[in-house]
Amino acid sequence: MNTTADVFLESLRKNPACPHVVVAWGEEEYFRKAVGRAFRQRAFAPGEEPTEWSFQKDFQMEALGEAINTMPFFGGGNWVVIEDPRVLTEKAPARKTGTKGKGKKVTPLEQFTELLSDVPDYAYVFCLCTKLDKRQGFYKAMSRKAVVVECPTLRSYQLQPWLRSQADQYGARFTPDALNLIQEYASAADTVPLLFLQQEIAKIALYAGERKLWQAEDVAQMFSQLPEISGFALGNAVEERKLDKVLLLLKEERKNSGSDGITGLAMRLFASLRRLLQVKEMVKQGARQDAIASTLKMHPYAVKLAMQHSNYFSEESLQNGMVQLARLTADSRQGGRTWSRLEEVLVTLVGRS
């Protein structure tokens, strides 16, 4: 069976049946860990201590077979975890042909597939891998005989259901403004680090205490302490053309990041201006908010803000700002007066009437 992490987790909550083999693949570590934790909890009764086996990357198939098939001495079961098995990414050796009377030699991948296709009732196998080739016989066999769970990364516009589920765990909920603010923060990244967000939400729960309605102010209080968010705050001040705030935040960035942080900051600012320019051009062509959100893969609230902020700039000023930031990024490896140059670029962009 093929499924996604959210569907699999929900099915484990509702269905008493438990598979014996689960393959979790994808780049989102949060989902992979959540799938493994839920799988183990369902496989073994509370207080039951299974015999644990762990295999990483390179291992002997004989040892894996022993871990899966050896019945525990004191009852219970076997819990076998396999992380990023190299056999799934290695190129299979070419078979020798023309050897009459001799059987074909079984490849390591075929051995691995066979072991996970025939797991005894007392064993539970959890295989984690970042990538999985759907063309492989392993993927096809596991799709038939086990549960293959995809754990994809999320974009900021996909976050709200996940954020609500996190708040539910504390018996709380976010206000719409709080949800929108988190999505604003997250939109600065190509993909959202869910483990990082989970840690910050735990801090919000601690900060809010008995209050179960979490406000935008609660979000800002926790996230504003993070270096990643101070960079976002600077970009937001640039978009809003608040020069005094830009200069203050830029000073803080320089103090906290030093010479090493300017490249990443300039790249984030470049991405921010590019997004404003894209939105401005689409509005000029008559596109509506929902169409822009769909095309640019942005949350509707972020599009609303970008439409508002894009009115503060001409297309020419945005293009010039992007060119200057690109040059600054390219030159930043040479050192020199990069921070003062960045200040000049932002003053020209934000202070222009």
mmCIF file of C-alpha atoms in Angstrom:
data_model
loop_
_atom_site.group_PDB
_atom_site.id
_atom_site.type_symbol
_atom_site.label_atom_id
_atom_site.label_comp_id
_atom_site.label_asym_id
_atom_site.label_seq_id
_atom_site.Cartn_x
_atom_site.Cartn_y
_atom_site.Cartn_z
ATOM 1 C CA MET A 1 0.000 0.000 0.000
ATOM 2 C CA ASN A 2 1.214 3.502 -0.828
ATOM 3 C CA THR A 3 0.148 6.398 1.341
ATOM 4 C CA THR A 4 1.299 9.707 2.819
ATOM 5 C CA ALA A 5 2.417 10.386 6.372
ATOM 6 C CA ASP A 6 -0.698 12.266 7.473
ATOM 7 C CA VAL A 7 -3.049 9.584 6.101
ATOM 8 C CA PHE A 8 -0.996 6.761 7.643
ATOM 9 C CA LEU A 9 -0.879 8.417 11.072
ATOM 10 C CA GLU A 10 -4.629 8.949 11.008
ATOM 11 C CA SER A 11 -5.235 5.323 9.979
ATOM 12 C CA LEU A 12 -3.118 4.065 12.894
ATOM 13 C CA ARG A 13 -5.215 6.128 15.286
ATOM 14 C CA LYS A 14 -8.480 4.709 13.946
ATOM 15 C CA ASN A 15 -7.550 1.174 12.892
ATOM 16 C CA PRO A 16 -6.414 -1.460 15.437
ATOM 17 C CA ALA A 17 -4.625 -3.460 12.729
ATOM 18 C CA CYS A 18 -0.875 -2.933 12.459
ATOM 19 C CA PRO A 19 1.402 -3.699 9.502
ATOM 20 C CA HIS A 20 4.616 -5.636 10.069
ATOM 21 C CA VAL A 21 6.713 -3.627 7.611
ATOM 22 C CA VAL A 22 6.631 0.135 7.061
ATOM 23 C CA VAL A 23 8.918 1.954 4.635
ATOM 24 C CA ALA A 24 8.995 5.715 5.303
ATOM 25 C CA TRP A 25 10.687 7.771 2.614
ATOM 26 C CA GLY A 26 11.053 11.469 1.857
ATOM 27 C CA GLU A 27 13.022 14.492 2.993
ATOM 28 C CA GLU A 28 10.834 15.620 5.900
ATOM 29 C CA GLU A 29 12.484 14.304 9.053
ATOM 30 C CA TYR A 30 9.545 15.312 11.244
ATOM 31 C CA PHE A 31 7.165 13.008 9.377
ATOM 32 C CA ARG A 32 9.650 10.128 9.265
ATOM 33 C CA LYS A 33 10.109 10.318 13.045
ATOM 34 C CA ALA A 34 6.366 10.650 13.648
ATOM 35 C CA VAL A 35 5.636 7.604 11.481
ATOM 36 C CA GLY A 36 8.254 5.500 13.291
ATOM 37 C CA ARG A 37 7.033 6.564 16.727
ATOM 38 C CA ALA A 38 3.373 5.822 15.926
ATOM 39 C CA PHE A 39 4.246 2.499 14.249
ATOM 40 C CA ARG A 40 6.164 1.278 17.293
ATOM 41 C CA GLN A 41 3.440 2.369 19.705
ATOM 42 C CA ARG A 42 0.848 0.428 17.738
ATOM 43 C CA ALA A 43 3.068 -2.647 17.251
ATOM 44 C CA PHE A 44 3.792 -3.225 20.950
ATOM 45 C CA ALA A 45 1.591 -3.056 24.023
ATOM 46 C CA PRO A 46 2.317 -0.400 26.669
ATOM 47 C CA GLY A 47 5.191 -1.576 28.847
ATOM 48 C CA GLU A 48 6.259 -4.274 26.396
ATOM 49 C CA GLU A 49 9.994 -4.201 25.715
ATOM 50 C CA PRO A 50 10.836 -5.739 22.336
ATOM 51 C CA THR A 51 14.263 -6.922 21.277
ATOM 52 C CA GLU A 52 15.728 -3.994 19.340
ATOM 53 C CA TRP A 53 17.928 -4.160 16.262
ATOM 54 C CA SER A 54 19.385 -1.229 14.337
ATOM 55 C CA PHE A 55 21.020 -1.192 10.899
ATOM 56 C CA GLN A 56 22.465 1.836 9.102
ATOM 57 C CA LYS A 57 23.627 2.195 5.508
ATOM 58 C CA ASP A 58 26.008 -0.773 5.088
ATOM 59 C CA PHE A 59 25.190 -4.064 6.770
ATOM 60 C CA GLN A 60 25.276 -7.808 6.188
ATOM 61 C CA MET A 61 22.076 -9.338 4.848
ATOM 62 C CA GLU A 62 22.682 -12.376 7.038
ATOM 63 C CA ALA A 63 22.655 -10.173 10.149
ATOM 64 C CA LEU A 64 19.442 -8.472 9.033
ATOM 65 C CA GLY A 65 17.842 -11.848 8.370
ATOM 66 C CA GLU A 66 18.812 -13.017 11.848
ATOM 67 C CA ALA A 67 17.336 -9.891 13.431
ATOM 68 C CA ILE A 68 14.037 -10.324 11.618
ATOM 69 C CA ASN A 69 13.597 -14.078 11.899
ATOM 70 C CA THR A 70 15.109 -15.044 15.275
ATOM 71 C CA MET A 71 12.350 -15.572 17.811
ATOM 72 C CA PRO A 72 13.039 -13.631 21.047
ATOM 73 C CA PHE A 73 14.070 -15.854 23.981
ATOM 74 C CA PHE A 74 11.698 -14.246 26.458
ATOM 75 C CA GLY A 75 8.725 -13.730 24.190
ATOM 76 C CA GLY A 76 7.693 -10.307 22.989
ATOM 77 C CA GLY A 77 8.795 -9.289 19.532
ATOM 78 C CA ASN A 78 11.578 -7.893 17.396
ATOM 79 C CA TRP A 79 11.758 -4.189 16.535
ATOM 80 C CA VAL A 80 14.082 -3.757 13.555
ATOM 81 C CA VAL A 81 15.032 -0.277 12.311
ATOM 82 C CA ILE A 82 16.891 0.146 9.007
ATOM 83 C CA GLU A 83 18.151 3.649 8.160
ATOM 84 C CA ASP A 84 19.168 4.729 4.649
ATOM 85 C CA PRO A 85 20.200 1.278 3.398
ATOM 86 C CA ARG A 86 22.887 1.785 0.784
ATOM 87 C CA VAL A 87 21.592 -1.218 -1.130
ATOM 88 C CA LEU A 88 18.683 0.943 -2.333
ATOM 89 C CA THR A 89 20.968 3.481 -3.992
ATOM 90 C CA GLU A 90 23.747 1.258 -5.316
ATOM 91 C CA LYS A 91 23.686 0.344 -8.963
ATOM 92 C CA ALA A 92 22.914 -3.336 -9.373
ATOM 93 C CA PRO A 93 25.774 -5.337 -10.936
ATOM 94 C CA ALA A 94 25.182 -6.677 -14.421
ATOM 95 C CA ARG A 95 24.170 -10.312 -14.525
ATOM 96 C CA LYS A 96 26.473 -12.786 -16.193
ATOM 97 C CA THR A 97 24.805 -14.602 -19.035
ATOM 98 C CA GLY A 98 25.527 -17.839 -20.836
ATOM 99 C CA THR A 99 26.412 -19.926 -17.781
ATOM 100 C CA LYS A 100 24.565 -23.116 -18.502
ATOM 101 C CA GLY A 101 23.305 -25.216 -15.630
ATOM 102 C CA LYS A 102 23.896 -22.565 -12.980
ATOM 103 C CA GLY A 103 21.195 -20.540 -11.297
ATOM 104 C CA LYS A 104 21.198 -16.777 -11.395
ATOM 105 C CA LYS A 105 23.022 -15.128 -8.502
ATOM 106 C CA VAL A 106 20.708 -13.187 -6.213
ATOM 107 C CA THR A 107 21.678 -9.514 -5.874
ATOM 108 C CA PRO A 108 21.850 -7.762 -2.470
ATOM 109 C CA LEU A 109 18.806 -5.680 -3.422
ATOM 110 C CA GLU A 110 16.846 -8.820 -4.219
ATOM 111 C CA GLN A 111 17.931 -10.330 -0.891
ATOM 112 C CA PHE A 112 16.827 -7.183 0.916
ATOM 113 C CA THR A 113 13.480 -7.165 -0.873
ATOM 114 C CA GLU A 114 12.915 -10.838 -0.081
ATOM 115 C CA LEU A 115 13.678 -10.364 3.623
ATOM 116 C CA LEU A 116 11.195 -7.500 3.975
ATOM 117 C CA SER A 117 8.579 -9.357 1.940
ATOM 118 C CA ASP A 118 8.388 -12.269 4.380
ATOM 119 C CA VAL A 119 8.447 -10.991 7.964
ATOM 120 C CA PRO A 120 7.195 -13.291 10.772
ATOM 121 C CA ASP A 121 4.342 -12.307 13.065
ATOM 122 C CA TYR A 122 6.674 -11.537 15.991
ATOM 123 C CA ALA A 123 8.772 -8.985 14.041
ATOM 124 C CA TYR A 124 8.140 -5.385 12.998
ATOM 125 C CA VAL A 125 10.460 -3.708 10.515
ATOM 126 C CA PHE A 126 10.745 0.051 10.043
ATOM 127 C CA CYS A 127 12.841 1.188 7.067
ATOM 128 C CA LEU A 128 13.685 4.881 6.629
ATOM 129 C CA CYS A 129 15.188 6.378 3.506
ATOM 130 C CA THR A 130 15.437 9.898 2.152
ATOM 131 C CA LYS A 131 14.973 8.869 -1.468
ATOM 132 C CA LEU A 132 13.265 5.914 -3.088
ATOM 133 C CA ASP A 133 13.238 4.985 -6.755
ATOM 134 C CA LYS A 134 9.683 4.104 -7.737
ATOM 135 C CA ARG A 135 11.008 2.177 -10.723
ATOM 136 C CA GLN A 136 12.833 -0.301 -8.498
ATOM 137 C CA GLY A 137 11.501 -3.764 -7.852
ATOM 138 C CA PHE A 138 11.868 -2.998 -4.126
ATOM 139 C CA TYR A 139 9.351 -0.155 -4.295
ATOM 140 C CA LYS A 140 6.891 -2.231 -6.305
ATOM 141 C CA ALA A 141 7.218 -5.241 -3.992
ATOM 142 C CA MET A 142 6.812 -3.162 -0.825
ATOM 143 C CA SER A 143 3.782 -1.411 -2.323
ATOM 144 C CA ARG A 144 2.128 -4.826 -2.556
ATOM 145 C CA LYS A 145 3.343 -6.492 0.646
ATOM 146 C CA ALA A 146 3.985 -3.659 3.115
ATOM 147 C CA VAL A 147 3.097 -0.005 3.708
ATOM 148 C CA VAL A 148 5.137 2.614 1.845
ATOM 149 C CA VAL A 149 4.710 6.043 3.450
ATOM 150 C CA GLU A 150 5.801 9.187 1.639
ATOM 151 C CA CYS A 151 7.089 11.950 3.936
ATOM 152 C CA PRO A 152 7.312 15.074 1.761
ATOM 153 C CA THR A 153 8.449 18.494 2.849
ATOM 154 C CA LEU A 154 5.789 21.183 3.158
ATOM 155 C CA ARG A 155 5.640 24.639 1.645
ATOM 156 C CA SER A 156 4.417 27.550 3.738
ATOM 157 C CA TYR A 157 1.027 27.673 2.005
ATOM 158 C CA GLN A 158 0.390 24.049 3.077
ATOM 159 C CA LEU A 159 1.047 24.630 6.774
ATOM 160 C CA GLN A 160 -2.309 25.469 8.350
ATOM 161 C CA PRO A 161 -3.677 21.923 8.881
ATOM 162 C CA TRP A 162 -0.357 20.875 10.421
ATOM 163 C CA LEU A 163 -0.250 23.949 12.678
ATOM 164 C CA ARG A 164 -3.789 23.279 13.889
ATOM 165 C CA SER A 165 -2.894 19.676 14.724
ATOM 166 C CA GLN A 166 0.130 20.864 16.723
ATOM 167 C CA ALA A 167 -1.997 23.294 18.735
ATOM 168 C CA ASP A 168 -4.569 20.537 19.329
ATOM 169 C CA GLN A 169 -1.920 18.535 21.169
ATOM 170 C CA TYR A 170 -1.843 21.288 23.807
ATOM 171 C CA GLY A 171 -5.619 21.724 23.860
ATOM 172 C CA ALA A 172 -5.136 25.107 22.206
ATOM 173 C CA ARG A 173 -5.704 26.839 18.896
ATOM 174 C CA PHE A 174 -4.131 29.655 16.913
ATOM 175 C CA THR A 175 -6.054 32.765 15.943
ATOM 176 C CA PRO A 176 -6.180 33.432 12.177
ATOM 177 C CA ASP A 177 -3.666 36.267 12.603
ATOM 178 C CA ALA A 178 -1.278 33.963 14.469
ATOM 179 C CA LEU A 179 -1.511 31.330 11.719
ATOM 180 C CA ASN A 180 -0.889 33.969 9.073
ATOM 181 C CA LEU A 181 2.146 35.307 10.928
ATOM 182 C CA ILE A 182 3.755 31.859 11.163
ATOM 183 C CA GLN A 183 3.152 31.351 7.457
ATOM 184 C CA GLU A 184 4.757 34.719 6.771
ATOM 185 C CA TYR A 185 7.830 33.688 8.718
ATOM 186 C CA ALA A 186 7.927 30.308 6.995
ATOM 187 C CA SER A 187 7.524 31.779 3.509
ATOM 188 C CA ALA A 188 11.148 32.960 3.646
ATOM 189 C CA ALA A 189 12.260 29.324 3.275
ATOM 190 C CA ASP A 190 11.797 27.096 0.231
ATOM 191 C CA THR A 191 10.626 24.282 2.489
ATOM 192 C CA VAL A 192 9.474 24.536 6.074
ATOM 193 C CA PRO A 193 11.596 22.858 8.802
ATOM 194 C CA LEU A 194 8.788 21.167 10.750
ATOM 195 C CA LEU A 195 11.013 19.915 13.583
ATOM 196 C CA PHE A 196 12.164 23.480 14.150
ATOM 197 C CA LEU A 197 8.565 24.750 14.089
ATOM 198 C CA GLN A 198 7.490 22.020 16.485
ATOM 199 C CA GLN A 199 10.119 23.169 18.994
ATOM 200 C CA GLU A 200 8.982 26.781 18.733
ATOM 201 C CA ILE A 201 5.321 25.805 19.146
ATOM 202 C CA ALA A 202 6.274 23.984 22.356
ATOM 203 C CA LYS A 203 7.803 27.264 23.560
ATOM 204 C CA ILE A 204 4.605 29.122 22.665
ATOM 205 C CA ALA A 205 2.608 26.614 24.732
ATOM 206 C CA LEU A 206 4.941 27.173 27.684
ATOM 207 C CA TYR A 207 4.827 30.948 27.261
ATOM 208 C CA ALA A 208 1.020 31.083 26.944
ATOM 209 C CA GLY A 209 0.482 28.910 30.014
ATOM 210 C CA GLU A 210 -3.218 28.460 30.767
ATOM 211 C CA ARG A 211 -4.306 30.571 27.802
ATOM 212 C CA LYS A 212 -5.500 28.236 25.072
ATOM 213 C CA LEU A 213 -6.116 30.821 22.367
ATOM 214 C CA TRP A 214 -2.729 31.687 20.915
ATOM 215 C CA GLN A 215 -2.436 35.175 19.471
ATOM 216 C CA ALA A 216 -0.121 36.706 16.885
ATOM 217 C CA GLU A 217 1.666 38.417 19.789
ATOM 218 C CA ASP A 218 2.542 35.009 21.255
ATOM 219 C CA VAL A 219 4.019 33.946 17.933
ATOM 220 C CA ALA A 220 6.004 37.163 17.563
ATOM 221 C CA GLN A 221 7.315 36.930 21.140
ATOM 222 C CA MET A 222 8.885 33.529 20.518
ATOM 223 C CA PHE A 223 9.957 33.797 16.895
ATOM 224 C CA SER A 224 11.457 37.282 17.146
ATOM 225 C CA GLN A 225 14.267 35.866 19.307
ATOM 226 C CA LEU A 226 15.587 33.724 16.460
ATOM 227 C CA PRO A 227 18.284 34.828 13.984
ATOM 228 C CA GLU A 228 16.284 33.319 11.120
ATOM 229 C CA ILE A 229 13.357 35.559 11.958
ATOM 230 C CA SER A 230 15.376 38.749 12.366
ATOM 231 C CA GLY A 231 16.328 38.333 8.714
ATOM 232 C CA PHE A 232 12.647 38.024 7.870
ATOM 233 C CA ALA A 233 11.890 41.155 9.909
ATOM 234 C CA LEU A 234 14.452 43.128 7.906
ATOM 235 C CA GLY A 235 12.936 41.943 4.636
ATOM 236 C CA ASN A 236 9.482 42.908 5.861
ATOM 237 C CA ALA A 237 10.700 46.379 6.849
ATOM 238 C CA VAL A 238 12.201 46.803 3.370
ATOM 239 C CA GLU A 239 8.913 45.783 1.746
ATOM 240 C CA GLU A 240 7.033 48.263 3.941
ATOM 241 C CA ARG A 241 9.595 51.011 3.117
ATOM 242 C CA LYS A 242 10.234 51.852 6.765
ATOM 243 C CA LEU A 243 13.741 53.278 6.510
ATOM 244 C CA ASP A 244 14.367 53.863 10.222
ATOM 245 C CA LYS A 245 13.396 50.274 11.004
ATOM 246 C CA VAL A 246 15.514 48.974 8.108
ATOM 247 C CA LEU A 247 18.618 50.742 9.410
ATOM 248 C CA LEU A 248 18.014 49.550 12.981
ATOM 249 C CA LEU A 249 17.501 45.919 11.937
ATOM 250 C CA LEU A 250 20.454 46.041 9.564
ATOM 251 C CA LYS A 251 22.654 47.198 12.437
ATOM 252 C CA GLU A 252 21.422 44.264 14.540
ATOM 253 C CA GLU A 253 22.053 41.827 11.682
ATOM 254 C CA ARG A 254 25.599 43.100 11.265
ATOM 255 C CA LYS A 255 26.243 42.796 14.992
ATOM 256 C CA ASN A 256 24.831 39.257 15.255
ATOM 257 C CA SER A 257 25.986 37.775 11.950
ATOM 258 C CA GLY A 258 29.319 39.425 11.202
ATOM 259 C CA SER A 259 30.899 39.005 7.787
ATOM 260 C CA ASP A 260 29.640 35.424 7.427
ATOM 261 C CA GLY A 261 25.956 36.315 7.439
ATOM 262 C CA ILE A 262 25.727 38.887 4.692
ATOM 263 C CA THR A 263 25.524 36.468 1.756
ATOM 264 C CA GLY A 264 22.475 34.641 3.078
ATOM 265 C CA LEU A 265 20.826 37.913 4.062
ATOM 266 C CA ALA A 266 21.386 39.465 0.632
ATOM 267 C CA MET A 267 19.960 36.348 -1.018
ATOM 268 C CA ARG A 268 16.833 36.495 1.166
ATOM 269 C CA LEU A 269 16.359 40.172 0.346
ATOM 270 C CA PHE A 270 16.824 39.392 -3.360
ATOM 271 C CA ALA A 271 14.126 36.700 -3.135
ATOM 272 C CA SER A 272 11.817 39.152 -1.371
ATOM 273 C CA LEU A 273 12.204 41.773 -4.109
ATOM 274 C CA ARG A 274 11.791 39.156 -6.824
ATOM 275 C CA ARG A 275 8.525 38.048 -5.256
ATOM 276 C CA LEU A 276 7.263 41.645 -5.133
ATOM 277 C CA LEU A 277 8.209 42.122 -8.774
ATOM 278 C CA GLN A 278 6.459 38.906 -9.815
ATOM 279 C CA VAL A 279 3.302 39.932 -7.968
ATOM 280 C CA LYS A 280 3.434 43.453 -9.391
ATOM 281 C CA GLU A 281 3.790 42.134 -12.943
ATOM 282 C CA MET A 282 0.902 39.689 -12.505
ATOM 283 C CA VAL A 283 -1.354 42.387 -11.050
ATOM 284 C CA LYS A 284 -0.474 44.581 -14.025
ATOM 285 C CA GLN A 285 -1.622 41.741 -16.300
ATOM 286 C CA GLY A 286 -4.959 41.590 -14.484
ATOM 287 C CA ALA A 287 -4.357 38.531 -12.275
ATOM 288 C CA ARG A 288 -6.421 38.257 -9.106
ATOM 289 C CA GLN A 289 -5.199 37.265 -5.647
ATOM 290 C CA ASP A 290 -6.246 33.606 -5.888
ATOM 291 C CA ALA A 291 -4.598 33.199 -9.308
ATOM 292 C CA ILE A 292 -1.356 34.731 -8.028
ATOM 293 C CA ALA A 293 -1.396 32.443 -4.978
ATOM 294 C CA SER A 294 -1.860 29.381 -7.188
ATOM 295 C CA THR A 295 0.810 30.355 -9.725
ATOM 296 C CA LEU A 296 3.494 31.423 -7.236
ATOM 297 C CA LYS A 297 2.629 28.755 -4.626
ATOM 298 C CA MET A 298 2.076 31.383 -1.940
ATOM 299 C CA HIS A 299 -0.422 31.549 0.889
ATOM 300 C CA PRO A 300 -3.314 33.941 0.028
ATOM 301 C CA TYR A 301 -2.494 36.139 3.016
ATOM 302 C CA ALA A 302 1.125 36.462 1.884
ATOM 303 C CA VAL A 303 -0.129 37.394 -1.592
ATOM 304 C CA LYS A 304 -2.373 40.053 -0.083
ATOM 305 C CA LEU A 305 0.589 41.622 1.710
ATOM 306 C CA ALA A 306 2.812 41.355 -1.368
ATOM 307 C CA MET A 307 0.165 43.081 -3.506
ATOM 308 C CA GLN A 308 0.024 45.887 -0.961
ATOM 309 C CA HIS A 309 3.808 46.204 -0.625
ATOM 310 C CA SER A 310 4.435 46.055 -4.376
ATOM 311 C CA ASN A 311 2.508 49.317 -4.732
ATOM 312 C CA TYR A 312 5.257 51.060 -2.766
ATOM 313 C CA PHE A 313 7.831 50.435 -5.519
ATOM 314 C CA SER A 314 8.180 50.938 -9.249
ATOM 315 C CA GLU A 315 9.190 48.000 -11.421
ATOM 316 C CA GLU A 316 12.425 49.823 -12.214
ATOM 317 C CA SER A 317 13.361 50.296 -8.544
ATOM 318 C CA LEU A 318 12.719 46.624 -7.784
ATOM 319 C CA GLN A 319 14.792 45.525 -10.776
ATOM 320 C CA ASN A 320 17.652 47.855 -9.842
ATOM 321 C CA GLY A 321 17.563 46.650 -6.248
ATOM 322 C CA MET A 322 17.769 43.027 -7.400
ATOM 323 C CA VAL A 323 20.733 43.798 -9.660
ATOM 324 C CA GLN A 324 22.602 45.530 -6.835
ATOM 325 C CA LEU A 325 21.885 42.701 -4.390
ATOM 326 C CA ALA A 326 23.022 40.104 -6.930
ATOM 327 C CA ARG A 327 26.296 41.981 -7.430
ATOM 328 C CA LEU A 328 26.741 42.314 -3.689
ATOM 329 C CA THR A 329 26.183 38.574 -3.218
ATOM 330 C CA ALA A 330 28.750 37.767 -5.905
ATOM 331 C CA ASP A 331 31.295 40.177 -4.396
ATOM 332 C CA SER A 332 30.708 39.178 -0.771
ATOM 333 C CA ARG A 333 33.226 36.325 -1.020
ATOM 334 C CA GLN A 334 35.945 38.923 -1.570
ATOM 335 C CA GLY A 335 35.190 40.692 1.716
ATOM 336 C CA GLY A 336 35.603 44.458 1.898
ATOM 337 C CA ARG A 337 32.897 47.004 2.657
ATOM 338 C CA THR A 338 29.952 44.686 1.971
ATOM 339 C CA TRP A 339 27.805 45.763 4.934
ATOM 340 C CA SER A 340 28.152 49.443 4.088
ATOM 341 C CA ARG A 341 27.347 48.642 0.453
ATOM 342 C CA LEU A 342 24.230 46.767 1.548
ATOM 343 C CA GLU A 343 23.179 49.778 3.592
ATOM 344 C CA GLU A 344 23.624 52.016 0.530
ATOM 345 C CA VAL A 345 21.543 49.648 -1.616
ATOM 346 C CA LEU A 346 18.709 49.561 0.913
ATOM 347 C CA VAL A 347 18.754 53.310 1.550
ATOM 348 C CA THR A 348 18.526 53.917 -2.201
ATOM 349 C CA LEU A 349 15.691 51.405 -2.556
ATOM 350 C CA VAL A 350 13.645 52.262 0.526
ATOM 351 C CA GLY A 351 14.380 55.978 0.767
ATOM 352 C CA ARG A 352 13.601 56.756 -2.871
ATOM 353 C CA SER A 353 10.488 58.912 -3.193
#
